[in-house]
Short mmCIF file of C-alpha atoms and ligand atoms in Angstrom, two decimals:
data_model
loop_
_atom_site.label_atom_id
_atom_site.label_comp_id
_atom_site.label_asym_id
_atom_site.label_seq_id
_atom_site.Cartn_x
_atom_site.Cartn_y
_atom_site.Cartn_z
CA MET W 1 -0.42 16.30 -38.28
CA SER W 2 -1.17 18.63 -35.41
CA ALA W 3 0.11 22.17 -35.35
CA PRO W 4 3.04 23.19 -33.16
CA LEU W 5 2.36 24.76 -29.79
CA THR W 6 1.09 28.25 -30.49
CA ARG W 7 1.28 31.34 -28.32
CA THR W 8 -2.47 31.09 -27.80
CA ALA W 9 -2.12 27.54 -26.58
CA LEU W 10 0.65 28.61 -24.23
CA ARG W 11 -1.43 31.50 -22.90
CA THR W 12 -4.35 29.14 -22.27
CA VAL W 13 -2.38 26.61 -20.28
CA SER W 14 -0.65 29.32 -18.28
CA THR W 15 -3.88 29.78 -16.32
CA ALA W 16 -3.68 26.15 -15.15
CA PRO W 17 -1.98 25.21 -11.83
CA ARG W 18 1.72 25.84 -11.19
CA ARG W 19 2.67 22.24 -11.99
CA VAL W 20 1.18 22.51 -15.45
CA SER W 21 2.74 25.88 -16.18
CA ALA W 22 6.18 24.64 -15.21
CA ARG W 23 5.86 21.69 -17.53
CA MET W 24 4.63 23.83 -20.37
CA MET W 25 7.49 26.27 -19.80
CA SER W 26 9.98 23.49 -20.18
CA LEU W 27 8.23 22.30 -23.32
CA ALA W 28 8.09 25.79 -24.74
CA THR W 29 11.76 26.49 -24.21
CA ARG W 30 12.89 23.20 -25.74
CA ALA W 31 14.28 23.77 -29.22
CA ALA W 32 13.30 20.61 -31.09
CA PRO W 33 11.26 18.65 -31.82
CA ARG W 34 8.34 21.06 -31.77
CA VAL W 35 5.54 20.04 -29.47
CA SER W 36 1.92 20.03 -30.50
CA PRO W 37 -1.00 21.13 -28.32
CA SER W 38 -1.99 17.48 -27.98
CA THR W 39 1.01 17.00 -25.68
CA ALA W 40 -0.28 19.55 -23.19
CA VAL W 41 -1.49 18.34 -19.79
CA PRO W 42 -5.32 18.61 -19.66
CA ARG W 43 -6.51 22.05 -18.63
CA VAL W 44 -8.34 22.57 -15.35
CA ALA W 45 -11.99 23.14 -16.16
CA MET W 46 -13.42 23.22 -12.66
CA GLN W 47 -12.17 22.96 -9.11
CA VAL W 48 -14.35 21.89 -6.20
CA ARG W 49 -12.84 21.46 -2.74
CA GLY W 50 -9.64 19.87 -4.02
CA MET W 51 -11.33 17.65 -6.56
CA LYS W 52 -10.73 18.77 -10.10
CA THR W 53 -12.61 18.02 -13.25
CA LEU W 54 -10.17 17.89 -16.13
CA ASP W 55 -10.90 17.89 -19.80
CA PHE W 56 -9.43 14.66 -21.20
CA ALA W 57 -9.56 15.32 -24.94
CA GLY W 58 -13.17 16.38 -24.74
CA THR W 59 -14.34 14.09 -21.92
CA PRO W 60 -14.54 15.61 -18.44
CA GLU W 61 -13.18 13.39 -15.66
CA LYS W 62 -12.60 13.89 -11.95
CA VAL W 63 -9.04 13.82 -10.66
CA TYR W 64 -7.69 14.03 -7.11
CA GLU W 65 -4.18 15.22 -6.37
CA ARG W 66 -1.71 14.72 -3.57
CA GLU W 67 -1.62 18.48 -2.93
CA ASP W 68 -5.13 18.14 -1.49
CA TRP W 69 -3.88 15.77 1.23
CA PRO W 70 -0.83 17.20 3.02
CA LEU W 71 0.81 14.80 5.45
CA GLU W 72 -0.58 16.45 8.60
CA LYS W 73 -4.11 16.20 7.19
CA LEU W 74 -3.58 12.51 6.34
CA GLN W 75 -2.19 11.76 9.79
CA ASP W 76 -5.10 13.54 11.45
CA TYR W 77 -7.67 11.86 9.20
CA PHE W 78 -6.36 8.38 10.04
CA LYS W 79 -5.34 8.97 13.68
CA ASP W 80 -7.87 6.45 15.02
CA GLU W 81 -7.34 3.84 12.31
CA THR W 82 -5.07 0.82 12.05
CA PHE W 83 -4.21 -0.27 8.54
CA ALA W 84 -3.89 -4.06 8.36
CA LEU W 85 -2.07 -5.18 5.24
CA LEU W 86 -3.19 -8.72 4.58
CA GLY W 87 -0.55 -10.08 2.23
CA TYR W 88 2.91 -8.82 1.52
CA GLY W 89 3.57 -9.31 -2.18
CA SER W 90 4.65 -6.49 -4.42
CA GLN W 91 1.73 -4.22 -3.42
CA GLY W 92 1.96 -5.08 0.27
CA HIS W 93 5.62 -4.11 0.22
CA GLY W 94 5.11 -0.83 -1.67
CA GLN W 95 1.89 0.34 -0.04
CA GLY W 96 2.90 -0.86 3.43
CA LEU W 97 6.29 0.86 3.52
CA ASN W 98 4.79 4.08 2.15
CA LEU W 99 2.05 4.05 4.81
CA ARG W 100 4.70 3.43 7.46
CA ASP W 101 6.92 6.24 6.18
CA ASN W 102 3.88 8.53 6.18
CA GLY W 103 3.69 7.98 9.95
CA LEU W 104 0.42 6.02 9.91
CA ASN W 105 -0.45 3.12 12.17
CA VAL W 106 0.11 0.04 10.03
CA ILE W 107 0.53 -3.67 10.66
CA VAL W 108 1.19 -6.61 8.35
CA GLY W 109 -0.60 -9.96 8.33
CA VAL W 110 0.87 -12.92 6.42
CA ARG W 111 1.15 -16.66 6.91
CA LYS W 112 3.99 -17.53 9.22
CA ASP W 113 5.74 -20.12 7.11
CA GLY W 114 5.56 -18.15 3.87
CA GLU W 115 8.05 -16.23 1.79
CA SER W 116 6.19 -13.00 2.58
CA TRP W 117 6.87 -13.35 6.29
CA ARG W 118 10.60 -13.49 5.55
CA GLN W 119 10.35 -10.52 3.21
CA ALA W 120 8.37 -8.49 5.73
CA GLU W 121 10.97 -9.15 8.43
CA ALA W 122 13.69 -8.13 5.99
CA ASP W 123 11.81 -4.83 5.48
CA GLY W 124 11.85 -4.16 9.22
CA TRP W 125 8.40 -5.36 10.31
CA VAL W 126 8.74 -6.87 13.76
CA PRO W 127 6.88 -10.06 14.79
CA GLY W 128 4.45 -9.36 17.64
CA LYS W 129 4.78 -5.59 17.17
CA ASN W 130 3.59 -4.90 13.65
CA LEU W 131 3.92 -8.30 11.96
CA PHE W 132 1.25 -10.90 12.70
CA SER W 133 -0.60 -13.86 11.28
CA ILE W 134 -3.37 -12.93 8.85
CA GLU W 135 -6.01 -13.60 11.51
CA GLU W 136 -4.33 -11.50 14.20
CA ALA W 137 -3.81 -8.60 11.83
CA ALA W 138 -7.41 -8.82 10.62
CA THR W 139 -8.56 -8.69 14.26
CA LYS W 140 -6.43 -5.67 15.17
CA GLY W 141 -6.94 -3.70 11.94
CA THR W 142 -9.76 -1.25 11.27
CA ILE W 143 -8.94 -0.82 7.59
CA LEU W 144 -8.46 -4.33 6.22
CA MET W 145 -6.34 -4.08 3.10
CA ASN W 146 -6.81 -7.31 1.20
CA LEU W 147 -3.52 -7.52 -0.68
CA LEU W 148 -3.34 -11.27 -0.84
CA SER W 149 -2.96 -12.67 -4.34
CA ASP W 150 -6.28 -12.64 -6.16
CA ALA W 151 -6.44 -16.44 -5.93
CA ALA W 152 -5.72 -16.35 -2.18
CA GLN W 153 -8.48 -13.75 -1.69
CA THR W 154 -10.88 -16.43 -2.90
CA SER W 155 -9.47 -19.33 -0.88
CA THR W 156 -9.17 -17.33 2.38
CA TRP W 157 -12.54 -15.50 2.17
CA PRO W 158 -14.69 -18.13 3.94
CA HIS W 159 -12.44 -17.67 6.97
CA LEU W 160 -11.50 -13.99 6.54
CA LYS W 161 -15.05 -12.70 6.27
CA GLU W 162 -15.55 -13.28 10.02
CA TYR W 163 -13.14 -10.41 10.66
CA VAL W 164 -14.97 -7.93 8.42
CA THR W 165 -17.15 -6.53 11.20
CA PRO W 166 -19.24 -3.32 11.40
CA GLY W 167 -17.14 -0.16 11.58
CA LYS W 168 -14.28 -1.66 9.61
CA THR W 169 -13.38 -0.79 6.04
CA LEU W 170 -12.60 -3.43 3.45
CA TYR W 171 -10.01 -2.30 0.92
CA PHE W 172 -8.75 -3.93 -2.28
CA SER W 173 -6.27 -2.95 -4.97
CA HIS W 174 -8.20 -4.73 -7.69
CA GLY W 175 -11.88 -5.18 -8.56
CA PHE W 176 -11.22 -8.88 -9.22
CA SER W 177 -12.67 -10.61 -6.14
CA ILE W 178 -15.79 -8.44 -5.91
CA VAL W 179 -16.68 -8.28 -9.60
CA TYR W 180 -16.18 -11.96 -10.35
CA LYS W 181 -18.09 -13.00 -7.21
CA ASP W 182 -19.70 -15.91 -9.06
CA GLN W 183 -16.27 -17.49 -9.20
CA THR W 184 -14.61 -16.03 -6.09
CA HIS W 185 -17.63 -16.08 -3.73
CA VAL W 186 -16.26 -12.91 -2.11
CA VAL W 187 -19.43 -11.14 -0.95
CA PRO W 188 -18.76 -8.61 1.81
CA PRO W 189 -21.28 -7.93 4.56
CA GLU W 190 -23.57 -5.03 3.72
CA ASN W 191 -22.60 -2.95 6.76
CA VAL W 192 -19.00 -2.02 5.87
CA ASP W 193 -17.46 0.40 3.39
CA VAL W 194 -15.86 -1.48 0.51
CA ILE W 195 -13.38 0.53 -1.54
CA LEU W 196 -10.42 0.11 -3.80
CA CYS W 197 -7.31 1.97 -4.75
CA ALA W 198 -5.46 0.35 -7.62
CA PRO W 199 -2.01 1.73 -8.31
CA LYS W 200 -1.32 1.61 -12.03
CA GLY W 201 1.98 -0.20 -11.77
CA SER W 202 3.97 -2.71 -9.82
CA GLY W 203 4.21 -2.32 -6.05
CA ARG W 204 7.95 -1.92 -6.54
CA THR W 205 7.25 1.20 -8.61
CA VAL W 206 4.77 2.41 -5.98
CA ARG W 207 7.70 2.35 -3.57
CA THR W 208 10.46 3.80 -5.78
CA LEU W 209 8.32 6.68 -7.05
CA PHE W 210 7.33 7.51 -3.45
CA LYS W 211 10.96 7.50 -2.36
CA GLU W 212 11.85 9.79 -5.26
CA GLY W 213 9.17 12.23 -4.06
CA ARG W 214 7.04 11.43 -7.09
CA GLY W 215 3.87 9.35 -7.04
CA ILE W 216 2.22 6.65 -9.10
CA ASN W 217 -1.16 7.24 -10.71
CA SER W 218 -3.97 5.18 -9.26
CA SER W 219 -7.68 4.67 -9.65
CA VAL W 220 -10.21 4.59 -6.82
CA ALA W 221 -13.69 3.12 -6.67
CA VAL W 222 -16.44 2.54 -4.15
CA PHE W 223 -18.45 -0.67 -4.05
CA GLN W 224 -20.31 0.00 -0.79
CA ASP W 225 -20.67 3.31 1.00
CA VAL W 226 -22.09 2.80 4.47
CA THR W 227 -20.50 5.78 6.19
CA GLY W 228 -21.08 8.29 3.40
CA ARG W 229 -17.32 8.89 3.45
CA ALA W 230 -16.20 5.90 1.39
CA LEU W 231 -14.96 7.85 -1.61
CA GLU W 232 -13.13 10.43 0.50
CA LYS W 233 -11.52 7.59 2.45
CA ALA W 234 -10.49 5.78 -0.73
CA VAL W 235 -8.83 8.92 -2.06
CA ALA W 236 -7.07 9.59 1.25
CA ILE W 237 -5.77 6.00 1.41
CA GLY W 238 -4.72 6.28 -2.22
CA ILE W 239 -2.56 9.27 -1.37
CA ALA W 240 -1.31 7.64 1.85
CA VAL W 241 -0.06 4.56 -0.04
CA GLY W 242 1.91 6.72 -2.45
CA SER W 243 -0.30 7.93 -5.29
CA GLY W 244 0.56 11.21 -6.97
CA TYR W 245 -2.81 11.61 -8.58
CA ILE W 246 -5.97 9.55 -8.65
CA TYR W 247 -8.87 9.17 -11.02
CA GLU W 248 -12.28 7.66 -10.35
CA THR W 249 -13.59 4.41 -11.73
CA THR W 250 -15.87 1.55 -10.73
CA PHE W 251 -14.83 -1.91 -9.51
CA GLN W 252 -15.96 -3.40 -12.81
CA LYS W 253 -14.26 -0.89 -15.08
CA GLU W 254 -11.07 -1.20 -13.05
CA VAL W 255 -10.86 -4.96 -13.31
CA PHE W 256 -11.88 -5.14 -16.96
CA SER W 257 -9.36 -2.52 -18.06
CA ASP W 258 -6.61 -3.88 -15.82
CA LEU W 259 -6.85 -7.51 -16.93
CA TYR W 260 -7.15 -6.37 -20.54
CA GLY W 261 -4.23 -3.94 -20.39
CA GLU W 262 -1.75 -6.31 -18.78
CA ARG W 263 -2.57 -9.05 -21.25
CA GLY W 264 -2.26 -6.51 -24.08
CA CYS W 265 0.14 -3.61 -24.61
CA LEU W 266 1.51 -3.60 -21.07
CA MET W 267 2.86 -7.14 -20.92
CA GLY W 268 1.53 -9.93 -23.17
CA GLY W 269 1.24 -7.86 -26.30
CA ILE W 270 4.65 -6.30 -25.96
CA GLN W 271 6.40 -9.65 -25.52
CA GLY W 272 4.47 -11.09 -28.48
CA MET W 273 5.29 -8.14 -30.72
CA PHE W 274 8.97 -8.04 -29.75
CA LYS W 275 9.30 -11.79 -30.29
CA ALA W 276 7.61 -11.79 -33.69
CA GLN W 277 9.78 -8.94 -34.97
CA TYR W 278 12.99 -10.44 -33.58
CA ASP W 279 12.28 -13.90 -35.02
CA VAL W 280 11.63 -12.51 -38.52
CA LEU W 281 14.89 -10.56 -38.44
CA ARG W 282 16.79 -13.66 -37.33
CA ALA W 283 15.09 -15.81 -40.00
CA HIS W 284 16.37 -13.32 -42.58
CA GLY W 285 19.94 -13.68 -41.42
CA HIS W 286 20.36 -10.71 -39.10
CA SER W 287 22.74 -11.18 -36.22
CA PRO W 288 21.32 -11.56 -32.69
CA SER W 289 22.73 -8.19 -31.58
CA GLU W 290 21.26 -6.39 -34.60
CA ALA W 291 17.89 -8.09 -34.20
CA PHE W 292 17.78 -7.21 -30.49
CA ASN W 293 18.93 -3.63 -30.96
CA GLU W 294 16.40 -2.92 -33.71
CA THR W 295 13.59 -4.54 -31.74
CA CYS W 296 14.07 -3.93 -28.04
CA GLU W 297 17.10 -1.89 -27.08
CA GLU W 298 16.34 1.16 -29.21
CA ALA W 299 12.71 1.01 -28.13
CA LEU W 300 13.42 0.83 -24.43
CA GLU W 301 16.45 3.07 -24.18
CA SER W 302 15.69 5.71 -26.77
CA LEU W 303 12.19 5.86 -28.21
CA TYR W 304 9.73 4.79 -25.47
CA PRO W 305 11.11 7.34 -23.01
CA LEU W 306 10.34 10.03 -25.61
CA ILE W 307 6.73 8.78 -25.84
CA ALA W 308 6.56 8.83 -22.05
CA GLN W 309 7.82 12.40 -21.94
CA ASN W 310 5.68 14.07 -24.56
CA GLY W 311 3.64 11.63 -26.60
CA MET W 312 3.85 9.61 -29.77
CA ASP W 313 3.97 12.58 -32.15
CA TYR W 314 6.93 13.96 -30.22
CA MET W 315 8.81 10.67 -30.64
CA TYR W 316 7.95 10.54 -34.35
CA LYS W 317 9.21 14.10 -34.83
CA ALA W 318 12.44 13.23 -33.04
CA CYS W 319 13.15 10.52 -35.63
CA SER W 320 14.30 10.82 -39.24
CA THR W 321 11.85 11.68 -42.00
CA THR W 322 12.51 8.21 -43.45
CA ALA W 323 11.58 6.53 -40.17
CA ARG W 324 8.57 8.79 -39.79
CA ARG W 325 7.23 8.00 -43.28
CA GLY W 326 7.40 4.24 -42.71
CA ALA W 327 5.97 4.39 -39.20
CA LEU W 328 3.06 6.56 -40.33
CA ASP W 329 2.28 4.14 -43.16
CA TRP W 330 2.60 0.94 -41.15
CA ALA W 331 0.88 1.96 -37.90
CA PRO W 332 -2.63 1.49 -39.38
CA GLU W 333 -1.60 -1.98 -40.65
CA PHE W 334 -0.61 -3.03 -37.16
CA GLU W 335 -3.75 -1.47 -35.71
CA ALA W 336 -5.94 -3.45 -38.10
CA ALA W 337 -4.04 -6.68 -37.46
CA CYS W 338 -4.19 -6.29 -33.67
CA LYS W 339 -7.75 -5.07 -33.25
CA PRO W 340 -9.47 -8.46 -33.62
CA VAL W 341 -7.05 -9.92 -31.06
CA PHE W 342 -7.86 -7.09 -28.65
CA GLU W 343 -11.59 -7.63 -29.19
CA ARG W 344 -11.21 -11.32 -28.43
CA LEU W 345 -9.14 -10.51 -25.37
CA TYR W 346 -11.75 -8.05 -24.03
CA GLN W 347 -14.47 -10.66 -24.42
CA SER W 348 -12.34 -13.20 -22.60
CA VAL W 349 -11.96 -10.73 -19.71
CA LYS W 350 -15.64 -9.83 -19.70
CA ASP W 351 -16.96 -13.38 -19.77
CA GLY W 352 -14.74 -14.41 -16.84
CA SER W 353 -12.44 -16.77 -18.76
CA GLU W 354 -9.32 -14.85 -17.73
CA THR W 355 -10.45 -14.92 -14.11
CA ARG W 356 -11.07 -18.66 -14.21
CA ARG W 357 -7.57 -19.24 -15.54
CA ALA W 358 -5.92 -16.90 -13.04
CA LEU W 359 -7.77 -18.51 -10.13
CA GLU W 360 -6.95 -22.02 -11.26
CA PHE W 361 -3.28 -21.25 -11.68
CA GLY W 362 -2.96 -19.03 -8.62
CA SER W 363 -4.55 -21.62 -6.32
CA ARG W 364 -1.98 -24.28 -7.03
CA LYS W 365 0.28 -25.07 -4.10
CA THR W 366 3.19 -24.73 -6.49
CA TYR W 367 2.05 -21.39 -7.96
CA ARG W 368 5.37 -19.61 -7.35
CA GLU W 369 7.47 -22.38 -8.91
CA ASP W 370 5.02 -22.84 -11.78
CA TYR W 371 5.07 -19.14 -12.65
CA ASP W 372 8.85 -19.04 -12.29
CA ARG W 373 9.19 -21.94 -14.71
CA GLU W 374 7.32 -20.03 -17.41
CA THR W 375 9.02 -16.69 -16.85
CA ASP W 376 12.38 -18.45 -16.74
CA ALA W 377 11.51 -19.89 -20.15
CA ILE W 378 11.12 -16.32 -21.44
CA ALA W 379 14.50 -15.41 -19.97
CA ASP W 380 15.86 -18.41 -21.84
CA GLN W 381 14.60 -17.26 -25.23
CA GLU W 382 17.47 -16.24 -27.48
CA MET W 383 16.12 -12.69 -27.69
CA TRP W 384 16.32 -12.11 -23.93
CA ARG W 385 19.61 -13.96 -23.56
CA VAL W 386 20.96 -11.49 -26.14
CA GLY W 387 19.29 -8.72 -24.16
CA HIS W 388 21.26 -9.73 -21.11
CA VAL W 389 24.52 -9.26 -23.04
CA VAL W 390 23.37 -5.98 -24.61
CA ARG W 391 22.30 -4.52 -21.26
CA GLY W 392 25.77 -5.35 -19.94
CA LEU W 393 27.25 -3.15 -22.67
CA ARG W 394 25.40 -0.05 -21.50
CA PRO W 395 28.11 2.24 -20.16
CA ASN W 396 26.12 2.98 -17.00
CA ARG W 397 26.05 -0.75 -16.19
CA LYS W 398 29.80 -1.19 -16.34
N1 NAP L 1 1.57 -6.40 -8.52
C1 NAP L 1 0.95 -5.47 -9.22
O1 NAP L 1 1.52 -4.94 -10.19
C2 NAP L 1 -0.42 -5.00 -8.84
C3 NAP L 1 -0.82 -3.75 -9.27
C4 NAP L 1 -2.06 -3.26 -8.89
C5 NAP L 1 -2.88 -4.07 -8.12
N2 NAP L 1 -2.49 -5.32 -7.74
C6 NAP L 1 -3.39 -6.12 -6.91
O2 NAP L 1 -2.90 -6.09 -5.57
C7 NAP L 1 -3.22 -7.33 -4.91
C8 NAP L 1 -1.96 -7.97 -4.39
O3 NAP L 1 -1.11 -8.26 -5.49
P1 NAP L 1 0.47 -8.47 -5.32
O4 NAP L 1 1.05 -8.51 -6.69
O5 NAP L 1 1.02 -7.52 -4.32
O6 NAP L 1 0.55 -9.85 -4.61
P2 NAP L 1 0.66 -11.35 -5.18
O7 NAP L 1 2.06 -11.60 -5.53
O8 NAP L 1 -0.39 -11.61 -6.18
O9 NAP L 1 0.26 -12.08 -3.79
C9 NAP L 1 1.18 -12.29 -2.84
C10 NAP L 1 0.62 -12.45 -1.43
O10 NAP L 1 -0.43 -13.41 -1.36
C11 NAP L 1 -0.08 -14.37 -0.34
N3 NAP L 1 -0.66 -15.68 -0.60
C12 NAP L 1 -0.68 -16.37 -1.77
N4 NAP L 1 -1.37 -17.53 -1.60
C13 NAP L 1 -1.80 -17.54 -0.30
C14 NAP L 1 -2.59 -18.44 0.47
N5 NAP L 1 -3.09 -19.56 -0.05
N6 NAP L 1 -2.85 -18.12 1.77
C15 NAP L 1 -2.36 -16.98 2.30
N7 NAP L 1 -1.61 -16.08 1.62
C16 NAP L 1 -1.34 -16.35 0.34
C17 NAP L 1 1.45 -14.42 -0.43
O11 NAP L 1 1.97 -14.97 0.76
P3 NAP L 1 3.12 -16.08 0.75
O12 NAP L 1 4.41 -15.39 0.47
O13 NAP L 1 3.02 -16.61 2.12
O14 NAP L 1 2.79 -17.07 -0.35
C18 NAP L 1 1.76 -12.94 -0.59
O15 NAP L 1 1.77 -12.27 0.63
C19 NAP L 1 -3.96 -8.17 -5.95
O16 NAP L 1 -5.34 -7.95 -5.81
C20 NAP L 1 -3.46 -7.59 -7.27
O17 NAP L 1 -4.33 -7.82 -8.34
C21 NAP L 1 -1.27 -5.78 -8.05
#
């Protein structure tokens, strides 16, 4: 168990930037549970022209913050550029509206008969003014933001590559198309900057956090640097699309960790774990409401927000000693049981199997309906039907 936050620890972090101090002050003044040093935001070790190297539990990493890119600086930096959003799914919506609200010159390119065209019009993009076909937008844009679905990036590339001409920048929000080039055949010309900014969350969250004055965390990477400014540009775009802070990665690390994470703890793993626990409770005669509350509702409404605020130890300390004892004893069991699955999953990402499957599925003409069928089947599971009723009982929903 780590020690509670000591005066020395508090003194140390008080030399960090204002943001950190404010957070630590609020932690320090909170009565219970006591917060350990491990919950502190990493301390600034070095600061070079806005880029900071932070100490992440012993490993130094570079981080870029929004404070380094005030709006006037962003607007000046991009005054001669036209952002062309190619695709208007969740990321197109979030990144596009944030760019527009930041006063930058942005246009949208989507296919005219598609759902995205309708959604873009609903968001106020005007045909002929800032809403075009993919080809028109790719012609007019100087920063081509390839936010088509990963499968569509593959199928449209033979045609789209004609528009990636010298002087333009090719931008992605995923390393997928570039890294798995053997399957996607996306090979950019050598005379353009190729960069990515990958927000670590849904495009919807990119938008809501921006509107709340907050910002999502994102990673940036450079695949090709022709101008010598590719990294700087990636960071600036990252801030312009709504990131609060940004860390550096490579295209390969980004796509490996992203595909792995969403299949694991972020989405696939969480549904699998919830379902297994719920089903065992039901098989032992627990009522649906009890099984749901002890599996999902308490997690989502009470305990996970505590982890988000101050870490796992903070959540443990906020729970009873009985709960803490059992959780401490059983966590290693779950870790051991899950680790081989995670190893297998990582291999499946690394050897391209996950990409093959995503491309096959995403290239179907009926991809939207096919995905909906499977997610609707989750909604139809008893656990989530119960969840619907339980959520309706939350006083703030009434
Ligand atoms: N969503 C996330 O949480 C997230 C987070 C970080 C990064 N990313 C990355 O961001 C990029 C965009 O993802 P997304 O989730 O915003 O979008 P998405 O839902 O995967 O893709 C939607 C867009 O692709 C278009 N599209 C699909 N098939 C097409 C085809 N054959 N021809 C032309 N357009 C086609 C759709 O247009 P129609 O409506 O016309 O079909 C729509 O505009 C991806 O690289 C993704 O990996 C996503």
